[in-house]
Short mmCIF file of N, CA and C in Angstrom, two decimals:
data_model
loop_
_atom_site.label_atom_id
_atom_site.label_comp_id
_atom_site.label_asym_id
_atom_site.label_seq_id
_atom_site.Cartn_x
_atom_site.Cartn_y
_atom_site.Cartn_z
N PHE A 1 0.82 -1.20 0.00
CA PHE A 1 0.00 0.00 0.00
C PHE A 1 0.87 1.27 0.00
N PHE A 2 1.91 1.27 0.87
CA PHE A 2 2.74 2.46 0.98
C PHE A 2 3.58 2.66 -0.28
N ALA A 3 3.96 1.57 -0.92
CA ALA A 3 4.72 1.69 -2.17
C ALA A 3 3.86 2.33 -3.25
N ILE A 4 2.62 1.90 -3.35
CA ILE A 4 1.71 2.48 -4.35
C ILE A 4 1.49 3.96 -4.05
N MET A 5 1.30 4.29 -2.78
CA MET A 5 1.12 5.70 -2.41
C MET A 5 2.37 6.51 -2.74
N GLY A 6 3.54 5.92 -2.52
CA GLY A 6 4.78 6.60 -2.86
C GLY A 6 4.89 6.89 -4.35
N PHE A 7 4.50 5.92 -5.17
CA PHE A 7 4.53 6.13 -6.61
C PHE A 7 3.52 7.17 -7.06
N LEU A 8 2.44 7.32 -6.33
CA LEU A 8 1.43 8.31 -6.68
C LEU A 8 1.79 9.71 -6.18
N ILE A 9 2.45 9.80 -5.04
CA ILE A 9 2.73 11.09 -4.42
C ILE A 9 4.08 11.67 -4.86
N LEU A 10 5.11 10.85 -4.98
CA LEU A 10 6.46 11.34 -5.27
C LEU A 10 6.55 12.21 -6.52
N PRO A 11 5.89 11.86 -7.62
CA PRO A 11 6.00 12.75 -8.79
C PRO A 11 5.53 14.18 -8.51
N PHE A 12 4.53 14.33 -7.67
CA PHE A 12 4.02 15.67 -7.38
C PHE A 12 4.91 16.41 -6.39
N VAL A 13 5.61 15.67 -5.54
CA VAL A 13 6.48 16.30 -4.55
C VAL A 13 7.84 16.64 -5.16
N TRP A 14 8.34 15.80 -6.07
CA TRP A 14 9.69 16.00 -6.62
C TRP A 14 9.67 16.45 -8.08
N SER A 15 9.05 15.67 -8.94
CA SER A 15 9.18 15.88 -10.38
C SER A 15 8.47 17.14 -10.88
N VAL A 16 7.28 17.41 -10.39
CA VAL A 16 6.56 18.59 -10.86
C VAL A 16 7.28 19.88 -10.47
N PRO A 17 7.72 20.04 -9.20
CA PRO A 17 8.49 21.25 -8.88
C PRO A 17 9.80 21.36 -9.68
N GLU A 18 10.47 20.22 -9.89
CA GLU A 18 11.71 20.23 -10.68
C GLU A 18 11.43 20.68 -12.11
N ALA A 19 10.36 20.18 -12.70
CA ALA A 19 9.99 20.57 -14.06
C ALA A 19 9.61 22.05 -14.13
N LEU A 20 8.90 22.54 -13.12
CA LEU A 20 8.51 23.95 -13.11
C LEU A 20 9.72 24.87 -12.97
N VAL A 21 10.66 24.50 -12.10
CA VAL A 21 11.89 25.30 -11.94
C VAL A 21 12.68 25.32 -13.23
N THR A 22 12.83 24.15 -13.86
CA THR A 22 13.58 24.07 -15.11
C THR A 22 12.91 24.88 -16.21
N ALA A 23 11.59 24.81 -16.30
CA ALA A 23 10.88 25.58 -17.32
C ALA A 23 11.02 27.08 -17.07
N GLU A 24 10.91 27.49 -15.82
CA GLU A 24 11.02 28.91 -15.48
C GLU A 24 12.42 29.45 -15.80
N LEU A 25 13.44 28.72 -15.34
CA LEU A 25 14.81 29.18 -15.59
C LEU A 25 15.18 29.07 -17.06
N GLY A 26 14.67 28.04 -17.73
CA GLY A 26 14.95 27.90 -19.16
C GLY A 26 14.36 29.02 -19.98
N SER A 27 13.20 29.51 -19.59
CA SER A 27 12.61 30.63 -20.32
C SER A 27 13.23 31.96 -19.91
N ALA A 28 13.72 32.05 -18.68
CA ALA A 28 14.38 33.29 -18.24
C ALA A 28 15.77 33.43 -18.83
N PHE A 29 16.45 32.30 -19.08
CA PHE A 29 17.79 32.30 -19.65
C PHE A 29 17.76 31.44 -20.92
N PRO A 30 17.32 31.99 -22.05
CA PRO A 30 17.23 31.19 -23.27
C PRO A 30 18.61 31.00 -23.92
N GLU A 31 19.47 30.26 -23.24
CA GLU A 31 20.82 30.00 -23.73
C GLU A 31 21.04 28.50 -23.81
N ALA A 32 22.00 28.09 -24.62
CA ALA A 32 22.30 26.68 -24.78
C ALA A 32 23.03 26.11 -23.56
N SER A 33 23.58 26.98 -22.73
CA SER A 33 24.39 26.48 -21.61
C SER A 33 23.56 25.97 -20.43
N GLY A 34 22.28 26.26 -20.40
CA GLY A 34 21.39 25.70 -19.38
C GLY A 34 21.78 26.06 -17.97
N THR A 35 22.04 25.03 -17.17
CA THR A 35 22.30 25.24 -15.74
C THR A 35 23.54 26.08 -15.48
N VAL A 36 24.51 26.05 -16.40
CA VAL A 36 25.70 26.87 -16.21
C VAL A 36 25.32 28.35 -16.17
N ALA A 37 24.44 28.77 -17.05
CA ALA A 37 24.00 30.17 -17.08
C ALA A 37 23.25 30.52 -15.80
N TRP A 38 22.42 29.62 -15.31
CA TRP A 38 21.66 29.87 -14.10
C TRP A 38 22.58 30.03 -12.90
N VAL A 39 23.51 29.08 -12.77
CA VAL A 39 24.43 29.11 -11.62
C VAL A 39 25.35 30.32 -11.72
N GLU A 40 25.83 30.62 -12.92
CA GLU A 40 26.72 31.77 -13.09
C GLU A 40 26.02 33.08 -12.74
N GLU A 41 24.79 33.21 -13.11
CA GLU A 41 24.03 34.42 -12.78
C GLU A 41 23.81 34.55 -11.28
N ALA A 42 23.56 33.43 -10.62
CA ALA A 42 23.26 33.48 -9.19
C ALA A 42 24.50 33.55 -8.32
N PHE A 43 25.57 32.82 -8.70
CA PHE A 43 26.71 32.67 -7.79
C PHE A 43 28.04 33.13 -8.37
N GLY A 44 28.08 33.58 -9.60
CA GLY A 44 29.31 34.10 -10.17
C GLY A 44 29.97 33.13 -11.16
N HIS A 45 31.05 33.64 -11.77
CA HIS A 45 31.73 32.90 -12.84
C HIS A 45 32.33 31.59 -12.37
N ASN A 46 33.01 31.61 -11.22
CA ASN A 46 33.68 30.39 -10.75
C ASN A 46 32.68 29.28 -10.44
N ALA A 47 31.57 29.62 -9.83
CA ALA A 47 30.55 28.60 -9.53
C ALA A 47 29.93 28.07 -10.83
N GLY A 48 29.75 28.94 -11.82
CA GLY A 48 29.24 28.50 -13.11
C GLY A 48 30.19 27.56 -13.81
N LEU A 49 31.49 27.89 -13.74
CA LEU A 49 32.52 27.01 -14.31
C LEU A 49 32.53 25.66 -13.62
N LEU A 50 32.47 25.67 -12.31
CA LEU A 50 32.45 24.42 -11.54
C LEU A 50 31.19 23.60 -11.86
N SER A 51 30.06 24.26 -11.97
CA SER A 51 28.81 23.57 -12.32
C SER A 51 28.91 22.91 -13.68
N GLY A 52 29.44 23.64 -14.66
CA GLY A 52 29.60 23.07 -15.99
C GLY A 52 30.56 21.91 -16.02
N TYR A 53 31.68 22.05 -15.32
CA TYR A 53 32.68 20.97 -15.28
C TYR A 53 32.11 19.73 -14.60
N LEU A 54 31.48 19.91 -13.46
CA LEU A 54 30.92 18.75 -12.74
C LEU A 54 29.79 18.09 -13.53
N SER A 55 29.01 18.89 -14.23
CA SER A 55 27.96 18.33 -15.08
C SER A 55 28.57 17.51 -16.22
N TRP A 56 29.65 18.02 -16.80
CA TRP A 56 30.33 17.29 -17.88
C TRP A 56 30.93 15.98 -17.35
N VAL A 57 31.57 16.02 -16.19
CA VAL A 57 32.15 14.81 -15.61
C VAL A 57 31.07 13.78 -15.29
N ALA A 58 29.96 14.25 -14.72
CA ALA A 58 28.86 13.34 -14.40
C ALA A 58 28.29 12.71 -15.67
N GLY A 59 28.13 13.50 -16.71
CA GLY A 59 27.63 12.96 -17.97
C GLY A 59 28.59 11.97 -18.60
N ALA A 60 29.88 12.29 -18.57
CA ALA A 60 30.87 11.39 -19.18
C ALA A 60 30.96 10.06 -18.43
N THR A 61 30.97 10.12 -17.11
CA THR A 61 31.07 8.87 -16.35
C THR A 61 29.76 8.08 -16.41
N ASP A 62 28.65 8.78 -16.43
CA ASP A 62 27.36 8.09 -16.53
C ASP A 62 27.22 7.42 -17.89
N ASN A 63 27.59 8.12 -18.95
CA ASN A 63 27.47 7.57 -20.29
C ASN A 63 28.47 6.46 -20.56
N ALA A 64 29.55 6.39 -19.82
CA ALA A 64 30.52 5.30 -20.00
C ALA A 64 29.95 3.96 -19.54
N ILE A 65 28.92 4.00 -18.73
CA ILE A 65 28.32 2.76 -18.21
C ILE A 65 27.46 2.08 -19.27
N TYR A 66 26.84 2.84 -20.15
CA TYR A 66 25.84 2.28 -21.06
C TYR A 66 26.37 1.21 -22.01
N PRO A 67 27.54 1.38 -22.64
CA PRO A 67 28.03 0.29 -23.49
C PRO A 67 28.29 -1.00 -22.72
N VAL A 68 28.77 -0.89 -21.49
CA VAL A 68 29.01 -2.09 -20.67
C VAL A 68 27.68 -2.75 -20.32
N LEU A 69 26.70 -1.95 -19.92
CA LEU A 69 25.38 -2.51 -19.61
C LEU A 69 24.76 -3.16 -20.85
N PHE A 70 24.93 -2.54 -22.00
CA PHE A 70 24.41 -3.11 -23.24
C PHE A 70 25.03 -4.47 -23.53
N LEU A 71 26.35 -4.56 -23.39
CA LEU A 71 27.03 -5.84 -23.63
C LEU A 71 26.57 -6.89 -22.63
N GLU A 72 26.44 -6.52 -21.37
CA GLU A 72 25.97 -7.48 -20.36
C GLU A 72 24.55 -7.96 -20.68
N TYR A 73 23.72 -7.05 -21.13
CA TYR A 73 22.34 -7.41 -21.48
C TYR A 73 22.32 -8.37 -22.66
N VAL A 74 23.10 -8.07 -23.68
CA VAL A 74 23.13 -8.92 -24.87
C VAL A 74 23.68 -10.31 -24.52
N THR A 75 24.77 -10.35 -23.75
CA THR A 75 25.34 -11.66 -23.41
C THR A 75 24.41 -12.47 -22.53
N SER A 76 23.70 -11.82 -21.62
CA SER A 76 22.76 -12.58 -20.77
C SER A 76 21.54 -13.02 -21.55
N THR A 77 21.18 -12.27 -22.58
CA THR A 77 20.03 -12.64 -23.40
C THR A 77 20.38 -13.79 -24.35
N LEU A 78 21.58 -13.78 -24.88
CA LEU A 78 21.97 -14.78 -25.87
C LEU A 78 22.34 -16.13 -25.28
N SER A 79 22.57 -16.18 -24.00
CA SER A 79 22.95 -17.46 -23.40
C SER A 79 22.02 -17.78 -22.24
N THR A 80 21.95 -19.06 -21.92
CA THR A 80 21.12 -19.46 -20.78
C THR A 80 21.85 -19.18 -19.48
N THR A 81 23.16 -19.23 -19.51
CA THR A 81 23.95 -18.87 -18.33
C THR A 81 25.02 -17.89 -18.76
N THR A 82 25.14 -16.79 -18.03
CA THR A 82 26.13 -15.78 -18.39
C THR A 82 27.55 -16.30 -18.19
N ASP A 83 27.75 -17.28 -17.32
CA ASP A 83 29.10 -17.80 -17.10
C ASP A 83 29.69 -18.37 -18.37
N VAL A 84 28.86 -19.04 -19.17
CA VAL A 84 29.34 -19.65 -20.40
C VAL A 84 29.82 -18.58 -21.37
N VAL A 85 29.02 -17.52 -21.56
CA VAL A 85 29.40 -16.46 -22.50
C VAL A 85 30.60 -15.69 -21.97
N GLU A 86 30.65 -15.41 -20.67
CA GLU A 86 31.76 -14.67 -20.11
C GLU A 86 33.07 -15.45 -20.24
N LYS A 87 33.02 -16.77 -20.08
CA LYS A 87 34.23 -17.57 -20.22
C LYS A 87 34.65 -17.65 -21.67
N GLU A 88 33.69 -17.70 -22.60
CA GLU A 88 34.01 -17.81 -24.01
C GLU A 88 34.46 -16.49 -24.61
N MET A 89 33.98 -15.36 -24.09
CA MET A 89 34.32 -14.07 -24.65
C MET A 89 35.67 -13.61 -24.11
N HIS A 90 36.59 -13.40 -24.99
CA HIS A 90 37.92 -12.94 -24.62
C HIS A 90 37.87 -11.48 -24.22
N ASP A 91 38.79 -11.05 -23.37
CA ASP A 91 38.80 -9.66 -22.91
C ASP A 91 38.95 -8.67 -24.07
N LEU A 92 39.72 -9.05 -25.09
CA LEU A 92 39.89 -8.17 -26.24
C LEU A 92 38.57 -8.00 -26.99
N HIS A 93 37.81 -9.08 -27.15
CA HIS A 93 36.51 -8.98 -27.81
C HIS A 93 35.57 -8.08 -27.01
N ARG A 94 35.56 -8.27 -25.71
CA ARG A 94 34.71 -7.43 -24.85
C ARG A 94 35.10 -5.96 -24.99
N PHE A 95 36.41 -5.68 -24.98
CA PHE A 95 36.90 -4.31 -25.12
C PHE A 95 36.49 -3.72 -26.47
N LEU A 96 36.63 -4.50 -27.54
CA LEU A 96 36.29 -4.01 -28.88
C LEU A 96 34.80 -3.73 -29.02
N ILE A 97 33.97 -4.59 -28.46
CA ILE A 97 32.52 -4.38 -28.55
C ILE A 97 32.10 -3.15 -27.76
N VAL A 98 32.63 -3.02 -26.54
CA VAL A 98 32.29 -1.85 -25.71
C VAL A 98 32.80 -0.57 -26.37
N SER A 99 34.01 -0.60 -26.91
CA SER A 99 34.56 0.58 -27.57
C SER A 99 33.77 0.96 -28.81
N ALA A 100 33.39 -0.04 -29.61
CA ALA A 100 32.60 0.25 -30.81
C ALA A 100 31.25 0.85 -30.44
N THR A 101 30.61 0.31 -29.41
CA THR A 101 29.33 0.86 -28.98
C THR A 101 29.50 2.30 -28.51
N ALA A 102 30.55 2.57 -27.74
CA ALA A 102 30.80 3.93 -27.26
C ALA A 102 31.07 4.88 -28.43
N LEU A 103 31.82 4.43 -29.42
CA LEU A 103 32.12 5.28 -30.58
C LEU A 103 30.86 5.56 -31.41
N ILE A 104 30.01 4.56 -31.56
CA ILE A 104 28.75 4.76 -32.30
C ILE A 104 27.88 5.79 -31.58
N LEU A 105 27.77 5.65 -30.24
CA LEU A 105 26.96 6.61 -29.48
C LEU A 105 27.56 8.01 -29.53
N ALA A 106 28.90 8.09 -29.46
CA ALA A 106 29.55 9.41 -29.57
C ALA A 106 29.34 10.00 -30.95
N GLY A 107 29.40 9.16 -31.98
CA GLY A 107 29.15 9.64 -33.35
C GLY A 107 27.75 10.19 -33.51
N ILE A 108 26.78 9.52 -32.91
CA ILE A 108 25.41 10.03 -32.96
C ILE A 108 25.33 11.39 -32.27
N ASN A 109 26.02 11.54 -31.14
CA ASN A 109 26.02 12.83 -30.43
C ASN A 109 26.65 13.94 -31.25
N PHE A 110 27.68 13.63 -32.03
CA PHE A 110 28.36 14.66 -32.82
C PHE A 110 27.57 15.07 -34.06
N THR A 111 26.57 14.29 -34.45
CA THR A 111 25.81 14.63 -35.65
C THR A 111 24.86 15.80 -35.44
N GLY A 112 24.47 16.03 -34.23
CA GLY A 112 23.62 17.19 -33.98
C GLY A 112 22.44 16.86 -33.08
N LEU A 113 21.85 17.91 -32.58
CA LEU A 113 20.79 17.80 -31.59
C LEU A 113 19.53 17.17 -32.15
N GLU A 114 19.22 17.43 -33.41
CA GLU A 114 17.99 16.89 -33.99
C GLU A 114 18.03 15.37 -34.07
N ILE A 115 19.15 14.82 -34.51
CA ILE A 115 19.28 13.36 -34.61
C ILE A 115 19.34 12.73 -33.22
N VAL A 116 20.01 13.39 -32.29
CA VAL A 116 20.07 12.88 -30.92
C VAL A 116 18.68 12.83 -30.31
N GLY A 117 17.89 13.87 -30.53
CA GLY A 117 16.52 13.90 -30.02
C GLY A 117 15.68 12.78 -30.60
N THR A 118 15.79 12.56 -31.91
CA THR A 118 15.05 11.49 -32.55
C THR A 118 15.50 10.12 -32.04
N ALA A 119 16.81 9.94 -31.92
CA ALA A 119 17.34 8.67 -31.41
C ALA A 119 16.90 8.44 -29.96
N SER A 120 16.84 9.50 -29.17
CA SER A 120 16.40 9.37 -27.78
C SER A 120 14.95 8.92 -27.70
N VAL A 121 14.12 9.47 -28.57
CA VAL A 121 12.70 9.08 -28.59
C VAL A 121 12.57 7.61 -28.99
N VAL A 122 13.32 7.20 -30.01
CA VAL A 122 13.27 5.80 -30.46
C VAL A 122 13.73 4.87 -29.36
N VAL A 123 14.84 5.20 -28.71
CA VAL A 123 15.36 4.36 -27.63
C VAL A 123 14.36 4.30 -26.47
N ALA A 124 13.74 5.42 -26.14
CA ALA A 124 12.75 5.43 -25.06
C ALA A 124 11.55 4.56 -25.39
N ILE A 125 11.08 4.63 -26.63
CA ILE A 125 9.94 3.79 -27.03
C ILE A 125 10.31 2.32 -26.97
N VAL A 126 11.48 1.96 -27.48
CA VAL A 126 11.92 0.56 -27.46
C VAL A 126 12.10 0.09 -26.02
N ALA A 127 12.69 0.93 -25.17
CA ALA A 127 12.93 0.53 -23.79
C ALA A 127 11.65 0.39 -22.98
N MET A 128 10.66 1.24 -23.27
CA MET A 128 9.42 1.19 -22.50
C MET A 128 8.39 0.21 -23.04
N SER A 129 8.55 -0.22 -24.28
CA SER A 129 7.55 -1.09 -24.90
C SER A 129 7.30 -2.39 -24.14
N PRO A 130 8.32 -3.07 -23.60
CA PRO A 130 8.00 -4.28 -22.83
C PRO A 130 7.14 -3.99 -21.60
N PHE A 131 7.39 -2.87 -20.93
CA PHE A 131 6.60 -2.52 -19.74
C PHE A 131 5.16 -2.20 -20.13
N VAL A 132 5.00 -1.47 -21.22
CA VAL A 132 3.65 -1.13 -21.67
C VAL A 132 2.89 -2.40 -22.07
N ILE A 133 3.56 -3.29 -22.80
CA ILE A 133 2.92 -4.55 -23.21
C ILE A 133 2.53 -5.39 -22.00
N MET A 134 3.44 -5.50 -21.03
CA MET A 134 3.14 -6.29 -19.83
C MET A 134 2.00 -5.67 -19.02
N CYS A 135 1.94 -4.35 -18.96
CA CYS A 135 0.84 -3.69 -18.25
C CYS A 135 -0.49 -3.96 -18.95
N ILE A 136 -0.49 -3.88 -20.27
CA ILE A 136 -1.72 -4.15 -21.02
C ILE A 136 -2.15 -5.60 -20.82
N LEU A 137 -1.19 -6.53 -20.87
CA LEU A 137 -1.52 -7.93 -20.67
C LEU A 137 -1.97 -8.22 -19.24
N GLY A 138 -1.53 -7.41 -18.27
CA GLY A 138 -1.86 -7.64 -16.88
C GLY A 138 -3.17 -7.04 -16.43
N VAL A 139 -3.75 -6.13 -17.22
CA VAL A 139 -4.99 -5.47 -16.83
C VAL A 139 -6.12 -6.46 -16.54
N PRO A 140 -6.32 -7.50 -17.35
CA PRO A 140 -7.42 -8.42 -17.04
C PRO A 140 -7.21 -9.20 -15.74
N LYS A 141 -5.99 -9.25 -15.24
CA LYS A 141 -5.71 -10.02 -14.03
C LYS A 141 -5.78 -9.20 -12.76
N ILE A 142 -6.16 -7.94 -12.86
CA ILE A 142 -6.25 -7.07 -11.68
C ILE A 142 -7.44 -7.48 -10.83
N ASP A 143 -7.18 -7.62 -9.53
CA ASP A 143 -8.24 -7.96 -8.57
C ASP A 143 -8.22 -6.90 -7.47
N PRO A 144 -9.06 -5.85 -7.59
CA PRO A 144 -9.04 -4.75 -6.62
C PRO A 144 -9.39 -5.18 -5.19
N THR A 145 -10.03 -6.33 -5.02
CA THR A 145 -10.38 -6.77 -3.66
C THR A 145 -9.14 -7.12 -2.85
N LYS A 146 -8.02 -7.39 -3.50
CA LYS A 146 -6.80 -7.78 -2.79
C LYS A 146 -5.89 -6.59 -2.47
N TRP A 147 -6.25 -5.39 -2.90
CA TRP A 147 -5.39 -4.24 -2.71
C TRP A 147 -5.18 -3.88 -1.24
N LEU A 148 -6.20 -3.99 -0.43
CA LEU A 148 -6.09 -3.63 0.98
C LEU A 148 -6.05 -4.86 1.88
N GLU A 149 -5.85 -6.02 1.30
CA GLU A 149 -5.81 -7.26 2.06
C GLU A 149 -4.48 -7.37 2.81
N THR A 150 -4.54 -7.74 4.06
CA THR A 150 -3.32 -7.92 4.86
C THR A 150 -3.07 -9.42 5.04
N PRO A 151 -1.82 -9.82 5.22
CA PRO A 151 -1.52 -11.22 5.37
C PRO A 151 -2.06 -11.77 6.71
N ASP A 152 -2.42 -13.03 6.68
CA ASP A 152 -2.92 -13.71 7.87
C ASP A 152 -1.70 -14.04 8.75
N PRO A 153 -1.67 -13.55 10.00
CA PRO A 153 -0.50 -13.79 10.86
C PRO A 153 -0.35 -15.27 11.26
N ASN A 154 -1.44 -16.05 11.15
CA ASN A 154 -1.36 -17.47 11.54
C ASN A 154 -0.75 -18.33 10.44
N GLU A 155 -0.70 -17.83 9.21
CA GLU A 155 -0.11 -18.59 8.11
C GLU A 155 1.39 -18.36 8.07
N THR A 156 2.14 -19.39 7.70
CA THR A 156 3.59 -19.26 7.54
C THR A 156 3.91 -19.22 6.06
N ALA A 157 5.10 -18.79 5.75
CA ALA A 157 5.51 -18.67 4.34
C ALA A 157 5.63 -20.04 3.69
N ALA A 158 5.87 -21.09 4.46
CA ALA A 158 6.06 -22.42 3.90
C ALA A 158 4.75 -23.04 3.42
N GLU A 159 3.61 -22.53 3.89
CA GLU A 159 2.34 -23.14 3.53
C GLU A 159 1.96 -22.84 2.16
#
């Protein structure tokens, strides 16, 4: 019950104010630098520089994870046990696949904002489609009578 309430309440407590602040500051400072311009205006040049640098470092380290996660996902999908694929895949092959994926993603980023936006929408649709399909398939199995049901304290987990 509390988890469902958290999912219903948290977007209004966190995401909506965050979106409103971003929209307000984005319209007040119509620049490509985004948060750097906001921080620089409020706290000065050095704080703006630090904000931009830390944002760049966070983006670079965060984006370095995606090729590795992609390879792990593919190897776990292609084999019944990841141990078999990990033992068969040489470190050089792993490095080449991760590097190629990173270079492809970097190449897409260098082509321009319009292509990146389109690619982001496509990736989001592909990533969310299994969840949407599973939700649609699960709708007929919803039983609202069990939503507020509490477990019987006399029953054990083994039963």
